[in-house]
Structure formats: structure tokens, C-alpha cells
Tab-separated table of C-alpha atoms and ligand atoms in Angstrom:
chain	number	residue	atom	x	y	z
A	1	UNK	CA	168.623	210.688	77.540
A	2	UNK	CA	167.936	207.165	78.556
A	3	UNK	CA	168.537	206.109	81.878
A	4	UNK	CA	168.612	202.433	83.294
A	5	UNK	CA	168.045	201.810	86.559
A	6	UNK	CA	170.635	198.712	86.917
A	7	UNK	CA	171.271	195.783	89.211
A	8	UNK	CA	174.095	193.819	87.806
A	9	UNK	CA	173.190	190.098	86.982
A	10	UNK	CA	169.896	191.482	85.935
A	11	UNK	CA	167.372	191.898	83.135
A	12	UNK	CA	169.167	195.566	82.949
A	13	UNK	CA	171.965	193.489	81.010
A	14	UNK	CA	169.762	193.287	78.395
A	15	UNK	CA	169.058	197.081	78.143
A	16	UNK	CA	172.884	198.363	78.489
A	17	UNK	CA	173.661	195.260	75.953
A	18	UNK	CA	171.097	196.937	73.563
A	19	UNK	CA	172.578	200.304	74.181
A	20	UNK	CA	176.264	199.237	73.423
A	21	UNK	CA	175.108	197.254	70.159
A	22	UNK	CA	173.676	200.433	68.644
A	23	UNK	CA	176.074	202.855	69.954
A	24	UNK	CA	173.406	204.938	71.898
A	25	UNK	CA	174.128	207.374	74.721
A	26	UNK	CA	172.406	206.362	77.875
A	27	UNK	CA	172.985	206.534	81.285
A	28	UNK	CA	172.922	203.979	84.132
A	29	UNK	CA	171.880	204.195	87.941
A	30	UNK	CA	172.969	201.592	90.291
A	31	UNK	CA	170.385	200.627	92.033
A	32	UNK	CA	169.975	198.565	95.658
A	33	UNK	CA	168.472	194.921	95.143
A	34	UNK	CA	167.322	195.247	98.790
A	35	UNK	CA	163.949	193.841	99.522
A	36	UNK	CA	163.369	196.657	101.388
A	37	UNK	CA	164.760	199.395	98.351
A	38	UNK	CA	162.664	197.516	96.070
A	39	UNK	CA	159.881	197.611	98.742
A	40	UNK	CA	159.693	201.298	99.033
A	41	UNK	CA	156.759	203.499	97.515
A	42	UNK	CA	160.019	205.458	95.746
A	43	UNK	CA	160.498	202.428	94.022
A	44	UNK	CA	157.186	200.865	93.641
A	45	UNK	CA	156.339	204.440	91.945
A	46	UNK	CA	158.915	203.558	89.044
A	47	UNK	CA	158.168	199.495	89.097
A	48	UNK	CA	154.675	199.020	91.145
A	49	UNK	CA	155.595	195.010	91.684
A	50	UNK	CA	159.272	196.215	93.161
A	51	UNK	CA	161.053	194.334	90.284
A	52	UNK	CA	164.134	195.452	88.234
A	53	UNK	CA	164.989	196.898	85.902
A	54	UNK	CA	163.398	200.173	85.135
A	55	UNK	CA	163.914	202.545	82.139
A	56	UNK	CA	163.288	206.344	82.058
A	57	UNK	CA	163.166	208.423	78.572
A	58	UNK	CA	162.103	212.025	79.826
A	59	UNK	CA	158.716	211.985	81.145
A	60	UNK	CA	159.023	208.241	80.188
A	61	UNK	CA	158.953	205.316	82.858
A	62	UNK	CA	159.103	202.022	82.095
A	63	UNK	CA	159.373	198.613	83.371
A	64	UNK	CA	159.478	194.871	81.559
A	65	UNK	CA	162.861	194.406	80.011
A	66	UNK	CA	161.483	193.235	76.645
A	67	UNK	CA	159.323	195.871	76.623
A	68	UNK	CA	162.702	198.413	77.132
A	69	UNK	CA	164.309	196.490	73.814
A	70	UNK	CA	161.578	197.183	71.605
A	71	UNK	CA	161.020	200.723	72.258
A	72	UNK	CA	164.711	201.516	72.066
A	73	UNK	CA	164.618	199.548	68.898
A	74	UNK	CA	161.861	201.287	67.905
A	75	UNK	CA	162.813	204.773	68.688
A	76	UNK	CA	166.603	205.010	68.350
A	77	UNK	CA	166.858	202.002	66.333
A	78	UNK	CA	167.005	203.341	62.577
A	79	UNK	CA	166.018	199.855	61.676
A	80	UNK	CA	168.918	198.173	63.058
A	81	UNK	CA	168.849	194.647	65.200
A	82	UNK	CA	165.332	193.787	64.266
A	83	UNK	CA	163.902	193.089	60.891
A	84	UNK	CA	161.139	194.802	59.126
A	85	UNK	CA	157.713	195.027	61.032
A	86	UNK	CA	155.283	192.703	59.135
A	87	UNK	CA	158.030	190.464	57.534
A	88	UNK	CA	157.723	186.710	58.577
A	89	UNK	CA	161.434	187.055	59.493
A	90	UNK	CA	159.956	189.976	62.022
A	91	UNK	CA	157.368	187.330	63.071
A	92	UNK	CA	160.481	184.900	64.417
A	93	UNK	CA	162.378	187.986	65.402
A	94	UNK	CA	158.873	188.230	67.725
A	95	UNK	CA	158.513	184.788	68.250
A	96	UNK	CA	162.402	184.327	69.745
A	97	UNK	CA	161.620	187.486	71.722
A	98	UNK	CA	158.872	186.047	73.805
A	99	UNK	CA	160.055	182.932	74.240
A	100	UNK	CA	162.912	184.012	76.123
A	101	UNK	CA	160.742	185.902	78.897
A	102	UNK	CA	157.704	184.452	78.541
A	103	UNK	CA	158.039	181.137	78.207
A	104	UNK	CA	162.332	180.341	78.847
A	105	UNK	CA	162.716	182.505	82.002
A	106	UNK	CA	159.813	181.703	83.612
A	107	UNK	CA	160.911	178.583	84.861
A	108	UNK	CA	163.772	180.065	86.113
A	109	UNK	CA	162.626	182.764	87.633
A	110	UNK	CA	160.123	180.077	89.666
A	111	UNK	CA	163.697	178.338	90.841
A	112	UNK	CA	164.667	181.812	92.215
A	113	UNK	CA	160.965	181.885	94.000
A	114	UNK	CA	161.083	178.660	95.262
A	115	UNK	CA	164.695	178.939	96.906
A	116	UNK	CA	163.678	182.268	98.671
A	117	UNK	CA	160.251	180.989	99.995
A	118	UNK	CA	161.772	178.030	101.377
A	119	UNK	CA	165.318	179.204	102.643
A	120	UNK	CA	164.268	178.671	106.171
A	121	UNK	CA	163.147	175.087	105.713
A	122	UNK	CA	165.398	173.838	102.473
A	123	UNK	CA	164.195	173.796	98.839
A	124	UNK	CA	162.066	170.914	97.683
A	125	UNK	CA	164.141	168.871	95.251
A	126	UNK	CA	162.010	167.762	93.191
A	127	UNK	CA	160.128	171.345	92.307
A	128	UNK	CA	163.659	172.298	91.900
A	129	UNK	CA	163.943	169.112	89.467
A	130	UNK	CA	160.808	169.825	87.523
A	131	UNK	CA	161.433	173.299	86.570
A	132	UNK	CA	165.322	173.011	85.840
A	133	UNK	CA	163.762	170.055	83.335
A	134	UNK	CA	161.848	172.560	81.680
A	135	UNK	CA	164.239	174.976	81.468
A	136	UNK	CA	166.069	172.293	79.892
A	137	UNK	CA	163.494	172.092	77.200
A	138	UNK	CA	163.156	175.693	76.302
A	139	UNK	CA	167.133	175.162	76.032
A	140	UNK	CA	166.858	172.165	73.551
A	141	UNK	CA	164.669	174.236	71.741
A	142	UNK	CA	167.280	176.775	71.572
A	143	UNK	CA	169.945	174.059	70.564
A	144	UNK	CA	167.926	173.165	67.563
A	145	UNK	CA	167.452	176.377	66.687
A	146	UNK	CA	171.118	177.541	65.752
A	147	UNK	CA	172.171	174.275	65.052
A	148	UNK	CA	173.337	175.371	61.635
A	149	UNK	CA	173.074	179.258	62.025
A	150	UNK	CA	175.185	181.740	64.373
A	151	UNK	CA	172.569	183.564	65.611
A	152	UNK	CA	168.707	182.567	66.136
A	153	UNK	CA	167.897	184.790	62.797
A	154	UNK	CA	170.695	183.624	61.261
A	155	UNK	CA	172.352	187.772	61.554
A	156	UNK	CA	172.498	188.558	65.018
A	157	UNK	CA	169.515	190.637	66.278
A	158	UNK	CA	167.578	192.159	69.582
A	159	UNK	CA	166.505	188.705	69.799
A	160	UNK	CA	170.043	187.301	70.904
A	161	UNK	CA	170.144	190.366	73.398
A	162	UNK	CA	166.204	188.649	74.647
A	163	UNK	CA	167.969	185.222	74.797
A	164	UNK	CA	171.335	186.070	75.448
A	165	UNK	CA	170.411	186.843	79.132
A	166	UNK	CA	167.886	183.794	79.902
A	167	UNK	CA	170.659	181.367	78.432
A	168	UNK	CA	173.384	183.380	80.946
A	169	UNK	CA	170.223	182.803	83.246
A	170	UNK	CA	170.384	179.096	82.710
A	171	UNK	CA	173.777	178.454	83.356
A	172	UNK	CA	173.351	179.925	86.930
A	173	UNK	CA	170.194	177.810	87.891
A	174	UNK	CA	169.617	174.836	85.530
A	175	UNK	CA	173.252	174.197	84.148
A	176	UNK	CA	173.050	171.499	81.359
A	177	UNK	CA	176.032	169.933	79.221
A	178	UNK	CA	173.649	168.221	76.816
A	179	UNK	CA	172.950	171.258	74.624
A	180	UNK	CA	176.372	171.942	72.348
A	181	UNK	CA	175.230	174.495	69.746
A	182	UNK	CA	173.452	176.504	72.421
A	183	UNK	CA	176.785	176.547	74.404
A	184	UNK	CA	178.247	177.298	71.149
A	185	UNK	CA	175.779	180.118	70.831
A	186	UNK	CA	176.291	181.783	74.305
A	187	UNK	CA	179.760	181.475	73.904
A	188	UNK	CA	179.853	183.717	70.889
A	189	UNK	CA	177.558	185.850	71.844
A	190	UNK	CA	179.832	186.598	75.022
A	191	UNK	CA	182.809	186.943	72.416
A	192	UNK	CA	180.695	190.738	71.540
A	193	UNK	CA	182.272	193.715	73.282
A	194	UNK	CA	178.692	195.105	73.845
A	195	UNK	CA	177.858	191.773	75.611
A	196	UNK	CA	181.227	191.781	77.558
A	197	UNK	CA	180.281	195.759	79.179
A	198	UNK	CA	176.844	195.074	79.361
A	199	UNK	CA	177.344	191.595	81.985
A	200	UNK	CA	180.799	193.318	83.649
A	201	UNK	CA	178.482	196.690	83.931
A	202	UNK	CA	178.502	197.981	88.214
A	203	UNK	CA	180.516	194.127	88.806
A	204	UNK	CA	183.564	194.459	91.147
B	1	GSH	N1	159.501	190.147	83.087
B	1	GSH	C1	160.246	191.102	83.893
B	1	GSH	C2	160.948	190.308	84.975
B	1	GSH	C3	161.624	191.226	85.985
B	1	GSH	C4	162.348	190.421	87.049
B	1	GSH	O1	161.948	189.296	87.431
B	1	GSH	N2	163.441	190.976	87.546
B	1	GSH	C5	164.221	190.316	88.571
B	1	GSH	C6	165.692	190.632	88.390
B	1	GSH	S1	166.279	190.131	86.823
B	1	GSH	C7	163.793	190.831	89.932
B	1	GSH	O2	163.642	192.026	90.108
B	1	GSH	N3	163.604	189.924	90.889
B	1	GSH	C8	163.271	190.277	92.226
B	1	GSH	C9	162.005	189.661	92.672
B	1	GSH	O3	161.327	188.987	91.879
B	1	GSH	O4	161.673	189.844	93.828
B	1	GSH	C10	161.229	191.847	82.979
B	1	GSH	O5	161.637	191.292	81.947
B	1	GSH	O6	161.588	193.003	83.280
């Protein structure tokens, strides 16, 4: 049985979302976001740099949400959500996959740093500035990309589920109102049930 070690607001939305879209059983553990929690050698066994989430399969453990999409894919996915390996429409599938950890979220994550190193003494405004602008171009890039399709494949796939969260991401730290189809975009992908559980998942 799976298990997801959750935080709501975290990257284990992306996991339960996944879960939900392909009707998997799986279970979740509510985990502290404590410093300290994620501090301890109990956690640092399951995630050695204290982040969340984690997923377990068995004897599996596992950390790096994107990492968590493809296996489940992979393993439970009978094909479903992704396209097939070697196509170029698995290449994008890739491609949109990445870009939403690697490349979108890292700015964001960086805002996140930046406000807790310098609580004490106040952010610096213009860091803050710099990396909400490129945040703001990984979301143009986003924009562009459905600007005529639903979803960034065109059929909704684990990709949306990669990008769904950074874009939820981005309206917490970088809001923007310039980007219409990608509002467009997160607003339908919040219309799916599996998104709806996966965000209100361990929220009071
Ligand atoms: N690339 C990692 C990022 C993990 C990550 O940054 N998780 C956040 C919550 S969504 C966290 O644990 N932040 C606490 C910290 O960085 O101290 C993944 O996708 O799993």
C-alpha cells in the first residue's frame, strides 16, 4: 500500500492528486512541518535534507515529489496520465514535468528561503522582486502554452498534477493578473474532484 507522508499546502498535493486521478488505494500520514520534526534523525532517515513529502511502497522510501508521480505512474499507472515512453508527446509530457520543479518552483521556493532567513531583520525587496519576476516568466511560459488547449498536452495528464501545484504555488508568493489562460488553466484544473481532495486533504 502506498503511504504519503503529508503536510497540507505541500508537494504531497501532488501525490494524493495523482492517487485520486487514478483511483488508487493509498494511505496518508499527517505529518508535523516543525523545524524541529523535520530536524529529527526519524525524519532525516525517511528525507535526509528534512523536506516534505515522503512516499513509502513496502520496503520502498522515497522522497522528490516528481520523482513520487512517475513511479506511481509507472507502477500502478496501466498507461494512464502520461503518454507512451519514447513518443515526442512523452518528451513534452517530460519536458512540462521538469519545468514545474526544476525550473518554475525554484524561484519560489527561494521567496520562501529568503523570507525565513531574514524574518528577524525584514525581507529584501528587491530579491523578493527579482525572483517573483521570474516566476512570472516561467508563468508566461505557461500562459502561452494552453493558450488554445485545456491542458498543457492538450488531454489532461501527470503533467497538470507537476504544474498544477507550482501554479497554486504562484498565486501564494508571486500573484500576477497578467497571465489569463494560465488563470484559466488553474481554474479548471481546480474544477477536478481529485484536485479539490487532494488541496482540502488534513485542511481544517
Ligand atoms: N524538489 C522537492 C522539494 C521539496 C520541498 O521543498 N518541500 C517543501 C514543502 S512543499 C519543504 O519541505 N520545505 C521546507 C524547507 O525547505 O525547509 C520535491 O519536489 O519533493
Amino acid at each position: 500500500m502506498l503511504k504519503i507522508y503529508h503536510v497540507p499546502r505541500t508537494r504531497s498535493v501532488r501525490v494524493i492528486w495523482l492517487c485520486e486521478e487514478l483511483g488508487i488505494p493509498y494511505e496518508v500520514e499527517s505529518i508535523s512541518f516543525d523545524p524541529e520534526f523535520r530536524a529529527s534523525p526519524e525524519w532525516r532517515k525517511m528525507n535526509p535534507v528534512g523536506k516534505v513529502p515522503v512516499l513509502t511502497d513496502g520496503d520502498l522510501t522515497m522522497f522528490e515529489s516528481g520523482a513520487m508521480v512517475q513511479y506511481i505512474l509507472d507502477r500502478y499507472g496501466n498507461g494512464k496520465l502520461q503518454p507512451a515512453i519514447g513518443t515526442p508527446e512523452h518528451a513534452l509530457y517530460l519536458q512540462w514535468s521538469w519545468f514545474a520543479e526544476a525550473t518554475f518552483a525554484r524561484p519560489l521556493g527561494e521567496i520562501v528561503s529568503h523570507g525565513r532567513a531574514f524574518a528577524k531583520t525584514g525581507v529584501i525587496p528587491e530579491v523578493v522582486a527579482e525572483l517573483q519576476d521570474r516566476s512570472h516568466l516561467c508563468l508566461q511560459a505557461i500562459d502561452q502554452a494552453v493558450q488554445n488547449k485545456d491542458f498543457l498536452l492538450g488531454e489532461f495528464s501527470a503533467a497538470d498534477i507537476m504544474m498544477g501545484y507550482t501554479v497554486m504555488l504562484t498565486e501564494m508568493l508571486a500573484p500576477s493578473d497578467n497571465c489569463p489562460n494560465a488563470s484559466a488553466y488553474w481554474a479548471r484544473l481546480q474544477e477536478r474532484q481529485a484536485c479539490q481532495k487532494a488541496i482540502g486533504y488534513g485542511l481544517k
